[in-house]
PDB file of C-alpha atoms in Angstrom:
ATOM      1  CA  MET A   1     183.893 -82.196  64.629  1.00 58.00           C
ATOM      2  CA  SER A   2     183.542 -81.346  60.940  1.00 67.00           C
ATOM      3  CA  THR A   3     180.844 -79.365  59.212  1.00 82.00           C
ATOM      4  CA  ILE A   4     178.890 -80.753  56.272  1.00 89.00           C
ATOM      5  CA  SER A   5     177.306 -78.434  53.724  1.00 94.00           C
ATOM      6  CA  LYS A   6     174.043 -79.384  51.970  1.00 95.00           C
ATOM      7  CA  LYS A   7     171.862 -77.576  49.448  1.00 96.00           C
ATOM      8  CA  MET A   8     168.087 -77.623  49.762  1.00 95.00           C
ATOM      9  CA  CYS A   9     165.463 -75.762  47.745  1.00 93.00           C
ATOM     10  CA  MET A  10     162.128 -74.146  48.505  1.00 93.00           C
ATOM     11  CA  VAL A  11     159.757 -74.642  45.564  1.00 92.00           C
ATOM     12  CA  GLY A  12     156.134 -73.628  45.059  1.00 91.00           C
ATOM     13  CA  ASP A  13     153.831 -71.128  43.404  1.00 91.00           C
ATOM     14  CA  PHE A  14     154.316 -67.400  43.934  1.00 88.00           C
ATOM     15  CA  SER A  15     153.098 -65.957  47.242  1.00 90.00           C
ATOM     16  CA  VAL A  16     152.769 -69.294  49.082  1.00 94.00           C
ATOM     17  CA  GLY A  17     155.200 -68.181  51.788  1.00 94.00           C
ATOM     18  CA  LYS A  18     158.534 -69.725  50.795  1.00 94.00           C
ATOM     19  CA  THR A  19     160.515 -66.619  51.759  1.00 92.00           C
ATOM     20  CA  SER A  20     158.507 -66.175  54.973  1.00 94.00           C
ATOM     21  CA  LEU A  21     159.198 -69.769  56.045  1.00 97.00           C
ATOM     22  CA  ILE A  22     162.920 -69.264  55.450  1.00 95.00           C
ATOM     23  CA  ARG A  23     162.924 -65.958  57.306  1.00 94.00           C
ATOM     24  CA  ARG A  24     161.097 -67.531  60.276  1.00 95.00           C
ATOM     25  CA  PHE A  25     163.599 -70.420  60.383  1.00 96.00           C
ATOM     26  CA  VAL A  26     166.829 -68.493  59.754  1.00 94.00           C
ATOM     27  CA  ASP A  27     166.136 -65.098  61.362  1.00 90.00           C
ATOM     28  CA  ARG A  28     163.240 -65.941  63.716  1.00 87.00           C
ATOM     29  CA  GLN A  29     161.228 -63.104  62.148  1.00 81.00           C
ATOM     30  CA  PHE A  30     157.970 -62.631  60.277  1.00 77.00           C
ATOM     31  CA  SER A  31     156.620 -59.746  58.221  1.00 71.00           C
ATOM     32  CA  ASP A  32     153.173 -59.324  56.668  1.00 73.00           C
ATOM     33  CA  GLN A  33     154.712 -57.312  53.824  1.00 68.00           C
ATOM     34  CA  TYR A  34     154.963 -59.308  50.608  1.00 59.00           C
ATOM     35  CA  LEU A  35     158.303 -59.167  48.834  1.00 62.00           C
ATOM     36  CA  SER A  36     158.517 -61.188  45.637  1.00 58.00           C
ATOM     37  CA  THR A  37     161.732 -63.157  45.164  1.00 59.00           C
ATOM     38  CA  VAL A  38     163.450 -62.353  41.883  1.00 55.00           C
ATOM     39  CA  GLY A  39     165.514 -65.267  40.541  1.00 58.00           C
ATOM     40  CA  VAL A  40     166.988 -66.974  43.573  1.00 74.00           C
ATOM     41  CA  LYS A  41     167.949 -65.942  47.092  1.00 83.00           C
ATOM     42  CA  ILE A  42     170.325 -68.130  49.093  1.00 90.00           C
ATOM     43  CA  SER A  43     170.211 -68.212  52.898  1.00 92.00           C
ATOM     44  CA  ARG A  44     172.507 -70.088  55.262  1.00 95.00           C
ATOM     45  CA  LYS A  45     171.750 -71.685  58.588  1.00 95.00           C
ATOM     46  CA  ALA A  46     173.984 -73.803  60.789  1.00 93.00           C
ATOM     47  CA  VAL A  47     172.075 -76.771  62.151  1.00 91.00           C
ATOM     48  CA  GLU A  48     173.305 -79.165  64.822  1.00 88.00           C
ATOM     49  CA  LEU A  49     171.962 -82.692  64.354  1.00 88.00           C
ATOM     50  CA  GLN A  50     172.053 -85.227  67.180  1.00 84.00           C
ATOM     51  CA  ASN A  51     172.621 -89.007  66.916  1.00 76.00           C
ATOM     52  CA  VAL A  52     173.411 -89.297  63.202  1.00 75.00           C
ATOM     53  CA  LYS A  53     175.037 -92.562  62.039  1.00 69.00           C
ATOM     54  CA  GLN A  54     176.789 -93.496  65.300  1.00 69.00           C
ATOM     55  CA  GLN A  55     178.085 -89.939  65.722  1.00 68.00           C
ATOM     56  CA  GLU A  56     177.010 -87.917  68.713  1.00 74.00           C
ATOM     57  CA  THR A  57     176.583 -84.648  66.779  1.00 83.00           C
ATOM     58  CA  VAL A  58     176.879 -83.485  63.170  1.00 85.00           C
ATOM     59  CA  ASN A  59     177.170 -79.818  62.247  1.00 89.00           C
ATOM     60  CA  LEU A  60     175.346 -79.023  59.033  1.00 91.00           C
ATOM     61  CA  GLN A  61     175.615 -75.813  57.025  1.00 95.00           C
ATOM     62  CA  LEU A  62     172.227 -75.670  55.335  1.00 96.00           C
ATOM     63  CA  LEU A  63     172.188 -73.701  52.065  1.00 96.00           C
ATOM     64  CA  ILE A  64     168.554 -72.803  51.456  1.00 96.00           C
ATOM     65  CA  TRP A  65     167.725 -71.755  47.898  1.00 92.00           C
ATOM     66  CA  ASP A  66     164.537 -69.691  47.686  1.00 89.00           C
ATOM     67  CA  ILE A  67     163.505 -70.009  44.041  1.00 80.00           C
ATOM     68  CA  GLU A  68     161.144 -67.662  42.200  1.00 72.00           C
ATOM     69  CA  GLU A  69     158.198 -69.414  40.617  1.00 66.00           C
ATOM     70  CA  HIS A  70     156.864 -67.480  37.658  1.00 57.00           C
ATOM     71  CA  THR A  71     156.151 -68.771  34.171  1.00 48.00           C
ATOM     72  CA  LYS A  72     159.001 -66.758  32.644  1.00 46.00           C
ATOM     73  CA  PHE A  73     161.376 -68.353  35.135  1.00 49.00           C
ATOM     74  CA  LYS A  74     160.604 -72.019  34.361  1.00 57.00           C
ATOM     75  CA  ALA A  75     163.238 -72.190  31.614  1.00 59.00           C
ATOM     76  CA  ILE A  76     166.146 -71.440  33.974  1.00 58.00           C
ATOM     77  CA  ALA A  77     164.734 -73.060  37.130  1.00 63.00           C
ATOM     78  CA  PRO A  78     166.351 -76.465  36.453  1.00 71.00           C
ATOM     79  CA  SER A  79     169.838 -74.983  36.708  1.00 76.00           C
ATOM     80  CA  TYR A  80     168.998 -73.606  40.172  1.00 81.00           C
ATOM     81  CA  LEU A  81     167.560 -76.943  41.300  1.00 83.00           C
ATOM     82  CA  GLN A  82     170.602 -78.982  40.267  1.00 85.00           C
ATOM     83  CA  GLY A  83     172.665 -80.520  43.048  1.00 89.00           C
ATOM     84  CA  ALA A  84     170.088 -80.182  45.810  1.00 92.00           C
ATOM     85  CA  SER A  85     169.841 -82.922  48.422  1.00 94.00           C
ATOM     86  CA  GLY A  86     166.369 -81.927  49.549  1.00 95.00           C
ATOM     87  CA  VAL A  87     163.323 -79.832  48.766  1.00 96.00           C
ATOM     88  CA  ILE A  88     160.449 -78.327  50.662  1.00 97.00           C
ATOM     89  CA  LEU A  89     157.446 -78.127  48.337  1.00 96.00           C
ATOM     90  CA  VAL A  90     155.299 -75.238  49.580  1.00 97.00           C
ATOM     91  CA  ALA A  91     151.601 -74.574  48.968  1.00 97.00           C
ATOM     92  CA  ASP A  92     149.194 -72.032  50.442  1.00 97.00           C
ATOM     93  CA  LEU A  93     146.319 -73.636  52.378  1.00 97.00           C
ATOM     94  CA  SER A  94     144.119 -70.635  51.599  1.00 95.00           C
ATOM     95  CA  ARG A  95     144.563 -71.232  47.822  1.00 95.00           C
ATOM     96  CA  GLN A  96     143.605 -74.797  46.898  1.00 94.00           C
ATOM     97  CA  GLU A  97     145.065 -74.507  43.379  1.00 95.00           C
ATOM     98  CA  THR A  98     148.563 -74.154  44.879  1.00 95.00           C
ATOM     99  CA  ILE A  99     148.100 -77.512  46.611  1.00 96.00           C
ATOM    100  CA  GLU A 100     146.944 -79.174  43.404  1.00 95.00           C
ATOM    101  CA  ARG A 101     149.983 -77.781  41.516  1.00 93.00           C
ATOM    102  CA  LEU A 102     152.433 -79.441  43.906  1.00 95.00           C
ATOM    103  CA  ILE A 103     152.676 -82.303  41.405  1.00 95.00           C
ATOM    104  CA  GLU A 104     154.139 -79.930  38.780  1.00 91.00           C
ATOM    105  CA  HIS A 105     156.792 -78.742  41.218  1.00 89.00           C
ATOM    106  CA  LEU A 106     157.581 -82.300  42.278  1.00 92.00           C
ATOM    107  CA  ASN A 107     157.983 -83.415  38.656  1.00 90.00           C
ATOM    108  CA  LEU A 108     160.339 -80.559  37.788  1.00 85.00           C
ATOM    109  CA  PHE A 109     162.403 -81.042  40.931  1.00 86.00           C
ATOM    110  CA  SER A 110     162.508 -84.857  40.701  1.00 88.00           C
ATOM    111  CA  TYR A 111     163.651 -84.667  37.094  1.00 86.00           C
ATOM    112  CA  MET A 112     166.760 -82.764  38.233  1.00 84.00           C
ATOM    113  CA  ASN A 113     167.235 -84.636  41.546  1.00 87.00           C
ATOM    114  CA  PRO A 114     165.615 -88.090  41.378  1.00 88.00           C
ATOM    115  CA  LYS A 115     167.031 -89.339  44.705  1.00 88.00           C
ATOM    116  CA  CYS A 116     166.214 -86.233  46.696  1.00 90.00           C
ATOM    117  CA  GLU A 117     164.453 -85.984  50.070  1.00 95.00           C
ATOM    118  CA  ILE A 118     161.052 -84.225  49.981  1.00 96.00           C
ATOM    119  CA  ILE A 119     158.927 -82.455  52.590  1.00 97.00           C
ATOM    120  CA  VAL A 120     155.560 -80.788  51.899  1.00 98.00           C
ATOM    121  CA  ALA A 121     154.671 -77.570  53.737  1.00 98.00           C
ATOM    122  CA  LEU A 122     151.031 -76.561  53.482  1.00 98.00           C
ATOM    123  CA  ASN A 123     151.638 -73.021  54.650  1.00 97.00           C
ATOM    124  CA  LYS A 124     149.386 -70.275  56.043  1.00 97.00           C
ATOM    125  CA  ALA A 125     147.531 -72.691  58.323  1.00 96.00           C
ATOM    126  CA  ASP A 126     146.742 -69.689  60.522  1.00 95.00           C
ATOM    127  CA  LEU A 127     144.444 -68.355  57.751  1.00 94.00           C
ATOM    128  CA  VAL A 128     142.273 -71.481  57.538  1.00 93.00           C
ATOM    129  CA  ALA A 129     139.607 -72.689  59.954  1.00 91.00           C
ATOM    130  CA  GLU A 130     140.809 -75.740  61.871  1.00 88.00           C
ATOM    131  CA  LYS A 131     137.843 -77.811  60.673  1.00 86.00           C
ATOM    132  CA  ASP A 132     138.953 -77.253  57.038  1.00 88.00           C
ATOM    133  CA  LEU A 133     142.639 -78.185  57.475  1.00 87.00           C
ATOM    134  CA  GLU A 134     142.164 -81.941  57.119  1.00 85.00           C
ATOM    135  CA  LYS A 135     139.926 -81.555  54.054  1.00 87.00           C
ATOM    136  CA  LEU A 136     142.453 -79.285  52.321  1.00 89.00           C
ATOM    137  CA  THR A 137     145.320 -81.673  53.094  1.00 88.00           C
ATOM    138  CA  GLN A 138     143.464 -84.326  51.088  1.00 88.00           C
ATOM    139  CA  TYR A 139     144.022 -82.236  47.938  1.00 91.00           C
ATOM    140  CA  VAL A 140     147.748 -83.068  47.995  1.00 95.00           C
ATOM    141  CA  PRO A 141     148.276 -85.123  44.810  1.00 94.00           C
ATOM    142  CA  GLN A 142     148.880 -88.820  45.570  1.00 94.00           C
ATOM    143  CA  PRO A 143     152.348 -89.003  43.915  1.00 93.00           C
ATOM    144  CA  VAL A 144     153.473 -86.080  46.098  1.00 94.00           C
ATOM    145  CA  ALA A 145     152.091 -87.650  49.273  1.00 94.00           C
ATOM    146  CA  GLU A 146     153.765 -90.984  48.460  1.00 94.00           C
ATOM    147  CA  LYS A 147     157.234 -89.468  47.936  1.00 95.00           C
ATOM    148  CA  ALA A 148     157.168 -86.989  50.814  1.00 96.00           C
ATOM    149  CA  LEU A 149     158.814 -87.692  54.173  1.00 96.00           C
ATOM    150  CA  GLY A 150     155.933 -85.789  55.682  1.00 96.00           C
ATOM    151  CA  ILE A 151     153.149 -83.279  55.038  1.00 97.00           C
ATOM    152  CA  TYR A 152     153.001 -80.418  57.524  1.00 97.00           C
ATOM    153  CA  GLN A 153     150.439 -77.664  58.075  1.00 97.00           C
ATOM    154  CA  THR A 154     152.820 -74.773  58.682  1.00 97.00           C
ATOM    155  CA  SER A 155     152.510 -71.109  59.527  1.00 97.00           C
ATOM    156  CA  ALA A 156     155.408 -68.725  59.021  1.00 95.00           C
ATOM    157  CA  LYS A 157     153.400 -66.177  61.022  1.00 95.00           C
ATOM    158  CA  THR A 158     152.986 -68.275  64.177  1.00 96.00           C
ATOM    159  CA  GLY A 159     156.017 -70.522  63.614  1.00 96.00           C
ATOM    160  CA  ASP A 160     153.938 -73.716  63.696  1.00 97.00           C
ATOM    161  CA  TYR A 161     155.985 -76.660  62.352  1.00 97.00           C
ATOM    162  CA  VAL A 162     158.569 -74.380  60.708  1.00 98.00           C
ATOM    163  CA  ASP A 163     161.581 -75.723  62.632  1.00 97.00           C
ATOM    164  CA  GLU A 164     160.256 -79.268  62.238  1.00 97.00           C
ATOM    165  CA  ILE A 165     160.185 -79.201  58.431  1.00 98.00           C
ATOM    166  CA  PHE A 166     163.735 -77.875  58.156  1.00 97.00           C
ATOM    167  CA  GLN A 167     165.104 -80.167  60.892  1.00 95.00           C
ATOM    168  CA  LYS A 168     163.460 -83.284  59.457  1.00 96.00           C
ATOM    169  CA  LEU A 169     164.710 -82.512  55.956  1.00 96.00           C
ATOM    170  CA  ALA A 170     168.221 -81.692  57.230  1.00 94.00           C
ATOM    171  CA  TYR A 171     168.409 -84.932  59.216  1.00 92.00           C
ATOM    172  CA  SER A 172     167.157 -87.013  56.248  1.00 93.00           C
ATOM    173  CA  MET A 173     169.681 -85.429  53.873  1.00 92.00           C
ATOM    174  CA  VAL A 174     172.596 -86.214  56.213  1.00 90.00           C
ATOM    175  CA  VAL A 175     171.470 -89.757  57.008  1.00 86.00           C
ATOM    176  CA  LYS A 176     171.195 -90.473  53.280  1.00 74.00           C
ATOM    177  CA  ILE A 177     174.912 -89.687  52.679  1.00 60.00           C
TER     178      ILE A 177
END
């Protein structure tokens, strides 16, 4: 059985939890300490996908690019985004403006990768009252919602929906080959 390698990116405003989601998925860990990503950090995770295109199992080496999102970085961001098969657009449910800015991230990413698979992670669901989750999800810009494979209310702290977003994106990227 061969191994396929695919690049995916994590994109979103600063401090939305991109690094924490990756750390929860790859290392099964969480830390409350905030560490800002400088430039790009690449993580690897082997993922075994079942029942893909008449094959019993496909081994996927997922290359996860954690990309800094600061104004000074926007000029070089496109070069980091190039060649990705998928993206997880991340927003912070406790900061509505990060949800509204998902459209900016989608536009930048789609410009570089127009046929890419997209998942939306509305992170830090553990910080928001359950009654407010549905209302906040409605702030996802319509073009983002229409292009996304799914919108998930995630928590890197509790692990809610973390594996699901990476698995669904991984499966979609392989099926699209």
